[in-house]
């Protein structure tokens, strides 16, 4: 079986999930940012290509590229002026088919060639080449140092008659509006990726946390079921192996009570008391291990609580404990087995009585609660419980009593939950303990619900 103490699913996912989702968000943001930048640069290049094509067509500049002359004809000066006057142009170069710069906005570059220019090769092959760049290549020399980042465009020039590439226009541009749009888009992408990552992490962590809690609950139930199986076998063995000898011992002790020597009678009383204690342990073990099957029917909880409280009347008088019961009028019924539910109240009242040595008080309140629930509160003025005791109160076989076996509260919890309700403890050391049992109402008497469907009815004291 997996050791849950050494493997915490929520803690494991908090670390591994955070690293994984953060990595996925970062990679996604990086890829989307690159895709956005590439698409916007390509769009800028296509617009530039269309503009250059229209200039070549209008100015009849194709023949100049084909001639390879170093000086432009006078009728083509208008074409070069249009190219160099494009918005945000840092430099314009015109390449012939032999890869020689036949004109440039920087006269020092005219008639030069630059080897290993892959972008130029692709452009001469008819491909529009657009990319963002920084100063670094040989042909970037003497660019304005204020523009460290620019767009480099290689636009092929085609022959109108044959359609072949006759030259290339190379432009270095620094379109600030485009860069601002790209940066804005990239910021939006990174913010979106971060928010999506946070949302995904929180959603998955919530689901993993719920799964971890469910696993923990199932594990506790599995341990409890295994415990019950052991208790069932042990209870059966105890019932068959001890109850008959206990009955014989008790009968013999009762006979000894009629004998003359006083010390015999005192010993017999001790025997009877101890036999009764052992018998109660056996009954508790058998009750906790057996299925909680019973006859379900609508019952009134108020009279059931009063009967349970009256059954402790002699013990209350012996300890000097004052007990009171307040039962609301027009209370709803609950669906339960009266004998099994009565066992719950007997166990809770017995705990309250045992918590008080003498001269204390017990208050029982039965009232309707909001959202169609019935609430039974049992408060005692005993010494109270520590936080550690509260945390372990409903664990099987955990007890602080010298003569207890720790099945009373777990059994009460099982019965109440089987009825669809809940049970809770509230206690502080020195301030007593309060047990609250919530049971779902089966039916309300006619005319007892308020407009909100809740409220306390009038109280009556138990006789």
PDB file of C-alpha atoms in Angstrom, residues 131-264:
ATOM      1  CA  UNK A 131      13.526  39.517 -41.677  1.00  0.00           C
ATOM      2  CA  UNK A 132      14.315  41.632 -38.681  1.00  0.00           C
ATOM      3  CA  UNK A 133      17.973  42.194 -38.010  1.00  0.00           C
ATOM      4  CA  UNK A 134      20.607  44.064 -36.075  1.00  0.00           C
ATOM      5  CA  UNK A 135      23.785  45.640 -37.324  1.00  0.00           C
ATOM      6  CA  UNK A 136      26.512  43.079 -37.802  1.00  0.00           C
ATOM      7  CA  UNK A 137      26.935  42.013 -41.414  1.00  0.00           C
ATOM      8  CA  UNK A 138      29.426  43.634 -43.773  1.00  0.00           C
ATOM      9  CA  UNK A 139      26.768  45.336 -45.885  1.00  0.00           C
ATOM     10  CA  UNK A 140      25.374  46.957 -42.716  1.00  0.00           C
ATOM     11  CA  UNK A 141      28.394  49.215 -42.347  1.00  0.00           C
ATOM     12  CA  UNK A 142      27.742  52.934 -42.002  1.00  0.00           C
ATOM     13  CA  UNK A 143      24.079  52.411 -41.100  1.00  0.00           C
ATOM     14  CA  UNK A 144      22.689  54.974 -38.678  1.00  0.00           C
ATOM     15  CA  UNK A 145      23.793  53.678 -35.230  1.00  0.00           C
ATOM     16  CA  UNK A 146      20.607  54.976 -33.642  1.00  0.00           C
ATOM     17  CA  UNK A 147      18.664  52.266 -35.442  1.00  0.00           C
ATOM     18  CA  UNK A 148      20.128  49.119 -33.954  1.00  0.00           C
ATOM     19  CA  UNK A 149      17.102  47.083 -35.005  1.00  0.00           C
ATOM     20  CA  UNK A 150      15.639  47.314 -38.494  1.00  0.00           C
ATOM     21  CA  UNK A 151      13.739  45.386 -41.148  1.00  0.00           C
ATOM     22  CA  UNK A 152      15.741  44.100 -44.090  1.00  0.00           C
ATOM     23  CA  UNK A 153      13.695  43.507 -47.272  1.00  0.00           C
ATOM     24  CA  UNK A 154      14.888  41.894 -50.500  1.00  0.00           C
ATOM     25  CA  UNK A 155      12.222  42.515 -53.150  1.00  0.00           C
ATOM     26  CA  UNK A 156      12.785  40.801 -56.520  1.00  0.00           C
ATOM     27  CA  UNK A 157      12.204  42.898 -59.667  1.00  0.00           C
ATOM     28  CA  UNK A 158      10.620  40.947 -62.538  1.00  0.00           C
ATOM     29  CA  UNK A 159      10.629  41.495 -66.272  1.00  0.00           C
ATOM     30  CA  UNK A 160       7.139  42.415 -67.366  1.00  0.00           C
ATOM     31  CA  UNK A 161       7.393  40.572 -70.668  1.00  0.00           C
ATOM     32  CA  UNK A 162       9.088  37.326 -69.605  1.00  0.00           C
ATOM     33  CA  UNK A 163       8.388  37.313 -65.866  1.00  0.00           C
ATOM     34  CA  UNK A 164      11.937  36.426 -64.854  1.00  0.00           C
ATOM     35  CA  UNK A 165      13.859  38.118 -62.050  1.00  0.00           C
ATOM     36  CA  UNK A 166      16.111  40.873 -63.486  1.00  0.00           C
ATOM     37  CA  UNK A 167      17.209  42.490 -60.246  1.00  0.00           C
ATOM     38  CA  UNK A 168      16.629  42.952 -56.552  1.00  0.00           C
ATOM     39  CA  UNK A 169      15.765  45.995 -54.467  1.00  0.00           C
ATOM     40  CA  UNK A 170      17.229  45.811 -50.978  1.00  0.00           C
ATOM     41  CA  UNK A 171      15.700  48.100 -48.370  1.00  0.00           C
ATOM     42  CA  UNK A 172      16.698  48.711 -44.779  1.00  0.00           C
ATOM     43  CA  UNK A 173      13.736  50.172 -42.922  1.00  0.00           C
ATOM     44  CA  UNK A 174      13.041  51.162 -39.354  1.00  0.00           C
ATOM     45  CA  UNK A 175       9.232  51.447 -39.176  1.00  0.00           C
ATOM     46  CA  UNK A 176       8.612  52.591 -35.616  1.00  0.00           C
ATOM     47  CA  UNK A 177       4.853  52.166 -35.897  1.00  0.00           C
ATOM     48  CA  UNK A 178       5.363  48.535 -36.933  1.00  0.00           C
ATOM     49  CA  UNK A 179       7.781  47.895 -34.081  1.00  0.00           C
ATOM     50  CA  UNK A 180       5.358  49.423 -31.582  1.00  0.00           C
ATOM     51  CA  UNK A 181       2.556  47.239 -32.938  1.00  0.00           C
ATOM     52  CA  UNK A 182       4.782  44.154 -32.708  1.00  0.00           C
ATOM     53  CA  UNK A 183       5.835  44.992 -29.149  1.00  0.00           C
ATOM     54  CA  UNK A 184       2.221  45.615 -28.139  1.00  0.00           C
ATOM     55  CA  UNK A 185       1.180  42.288 -29.631  1.00  0.00           C
ATOM     56  CA  UNK A 186       4.037  40.450 -27.963  1.00  0.00           C
ATOM     57  CA  UNK A 187       3.189  41.982 -24.594  1.00  0.00           C
ATOM     58  CA  UNK A 188      -0.431  40.904 -25.051  1.00  0.00           C
ATOM     59  CA  UNK A 189       0.722  37.392 -25.948  1.00  0.00           C
ATOM     60  CA  UNK A 190       3.001  37.106 -22.904  1.00  0.00           C
ATOM     61  CA  UNK A 191       0.327  38.478 -20.581  1.00  0.00           C
ATOM     62  CA  UNK A 192      -2.226  36.091 -22.077  1.00  0.00           C
ATOM     63  CA  UNK A 193       0.175  33.149 -21.754  1.00  0.00           C
ATOM     64  CA  UNK A 194       0.892  34.057 -18.134  1.00  0.00           C
ATOM     65  CA  UNK A 195      -2.796  34.422 -17.254  1.00  0.00           C
ATOM     66  CA  UNK A 196      -3.645  31.179 -19.047  1.00  0.00           C
ATOM     67  CA  UNK A 197      -0.839  29.413 -17.192  1.00  0.00           C
ATOM     68  CA  UNK A 198      -2.025  30.766 -13.838  1.00  0.00           C
ATOM     69  CA  UNK A 199      -5.625  29.800 -14.576  1.00  0.00           C
ATOM     70  CA  UNK A 200      -4.594  26.308 -15.721  1.00  0.00           C
ATOM     71  CA  UNK A 201      -2.364  25.839 -12.675  1.00  0.00           C
ATOM     72  CA  UNK A 202      -5.065  26.958 -10.230  1.00  0.00           C
ATOM     73  CA  UNK A 203      -7.738  24.825 -11.906  1.00  0.00           C
ATOM     74  CA  UNK A 204      -5.544  21.727 -12.025  1.00  0.00           C
ATOM     75  CA  UNK A 205      -4.279  22.287  -8.491  1.00  0.00           C
ATOM     76  CA  UNK A 206      -7.878  22.539  -7.280  1.00  0.00           C
ATOM     77  CA  UNK A 207      -8.759  19.285  -9.017  1.00  0.00           C
ATOM     78  CA  UNK A 208      -5.615  17.562  -7.728  1.00  0.00           C
ATOM     79  CA  UNK A 209      -6.317  18.864  -4.233  1.00  0.00           C
ATOM     80  CA  UNK A 210      -9.830  17.447  -4.377  1.00  0.00           C
ATOM     81  CA  UNK A 211      -8.474  14.168  -5.709  1.00  0.00           C
ATOM     82  CA  UNK A 212      -5.889  14.127  -2.916  1.00  0.00           C
ATOM     83  CA  UNK A 213      -8.593  14.720  -0.310  1.00  0.00           C
ATOM     84  CA  UNK A 214     -10.710  11.989  -1.881  1.00  0.00           C
ATOM     85  CA  UNK A 215      -7.767   9.585  -1.844  1.00  0.00           C
ATOM     86  CA  UNK A 216      -7.120  10.448   1.791  1.00  0.00           C
ATOM     87  CA  UNK A 217     -10.775   9.866   2.674  1.00  0.00           C
ATOM     88  CA  UNK A 218     -10.858   6.590   0.777  1.00  0.00           C
ATOM     89  CA  UNK A 219      -7.671   5.520   2.497  1.00  0.00           C
ATOM     90  CA  UNK A 220      -9.129   6.339   5.911  1.00  0.00           C
ATOM     91  CA  UNK A 221     -12.290   4.438   5.019  1.00  0.00           C
ATOM     92  CA  UNK A 222     -10.213   1.508   3.839  1.00  0.00           C
ATOM     93  CA  UNK A 223      -8.265   1.487   7.092  1.00  0.00           C
ATOM     94  CA  UNK A 224     -11.531   1.777   8.992  1.00  0.00           C
ATOM     95  CA  UNK A 225     -13.037  -1.092   7.019  1.00  0.00           C
ATOM     96  CA  UNK A 226      -9.991  -3.221   7.700  1.00  0.00           C
ATOM     97  CA  UNK A 227     -10.232  -2.297  11.365  1.00  0.00           C
ATOM     98  CA  UNK A 228     -13.905  -3.187  11.408  1.00  0.00           C
ATOM     99  CA  UNK A 229     -13.165  -6.534   9.824  1.00  0.00           C
ATOM    100  CA  UNK A 230     -10.655  -7.290  12.563  1.00  0.00           C
ATOM    101  CA  UNK A 231     -13.024  -5.982  15.224  1.00  0.00           C
ATOM    102  CA  UNK A 232     -15.832  -8.110  13.810  1.00  0.00           C
ATOM    103  CA  UNK A 233     -13.769 -11.258  14.082  1.00  0.00           C
ATOM    104  CA  UNK A 234     -12.527 -10.265  17.517  1.00  0.00           C
ATOM    105  CA  UNK A 235     -16.028  -9.295  18.650  1.00  0.00           C
ATOM    106  CA  UNK A 236     -17.456 -12.617  17.572  1.00  0.00           C
ATOM    107  CA  UNK A 237     -14.701 -14.481  19.381  1.00  0.00           C
ATOM    108  CA  UNK A 238     -15.225 -12.365  22.489  1.00  0.00           C
ATOM    109  CA  UNK A 239     -18.977 -12.852  22.377  1.00  0.00           C
ATOM    110  CA  UNK A 240     -18.747 -16.633  22.122  1.00  0.00           C
ATOM    111  CA  UNK A 241     -15.762 -17.071  24.386  1.00  0.00           C
ATOM    112  CA  UNK A 242     -16.408 -14.585  27.193  1.00  0.00           C
ATOM    113  CA  UNK A 243     -20.104 -13.829  27.527  1.00  0.00           C
ATOM    114  CA  UNK A 244     -21.097 -17.229  28.866  1.00  0.00           C
ATOM    115  CA  UNK A 245     -18.270 -17.337  31.475  1.00  0.00           C
ATOM    116  CA  UNK A 246     -19.114 -13.759  32.426  1.00  0.00           C
ATOM    117  CA  UNK A 247     -22.741 -14.691  32.979  1.00  0.00           C
ATOM    118  CA  UNK A 248     -21.687 -17.569  35.250  1.00  0.00           C
ATOM    119  CA  UNK A 249     -19.315 -15.332  37.211  1.00  0.00           C
ATOM    120  CA  UNK A 250     -22.006 -12.687  37.662  1.00  0.00           C
ATOM    121  CA  UNK A 251     -24.554 -15.251  38.831  1.00  0.00           C
ATOM    122  CA  UNK A 252     -22.095 -16.616  41.364  1.00  0.00           C
ATOM    123  CA  UNK A 253     -21.310 -13.126  42.586  1.00  0.00           C
ATOM    124  CA  UNK A 254     -25.013 -12.326  43.008  1.00  0.00           C
ATOM    125  CA  UNK A 255     -25.400 -15.446  45.130  1.00  0.00           C
ATOM    126  CA  UNK A 256     -22.440 -14.348  47.242  1.00  0.00           C
ATOM    127  CA  UNK A 257     -24.236 -11.064  47.971  1.00  0.00           C
ATOM    128  CA  UNK A 258     -26.696 -13.028  50.113  1.00  0.00           C
ATOM    129  CA  UNK A 259     -23.930 -14.538  52.251  1.00  0.00           C
ATOM    130  CA  UNK A 260     -23.239 -13.406  55.783  1.00  0.00           C
ATOM    131  CA  UNK A 261     -19.596 -12.260  55.845  1.00  0.00           C
ATOM    132  CA  UNK A 262     -19.552  -8.556  54.925  1.00  0.00           C
ATOM    133  CA  UNK A 263     -16.219  -8.776  53.140  1.00  0.00           C
ATOM    134  CA  UNK A 264     -17.684 -11.386  50.851  1.00  0.00           C
TER     135      UNK A 264
END
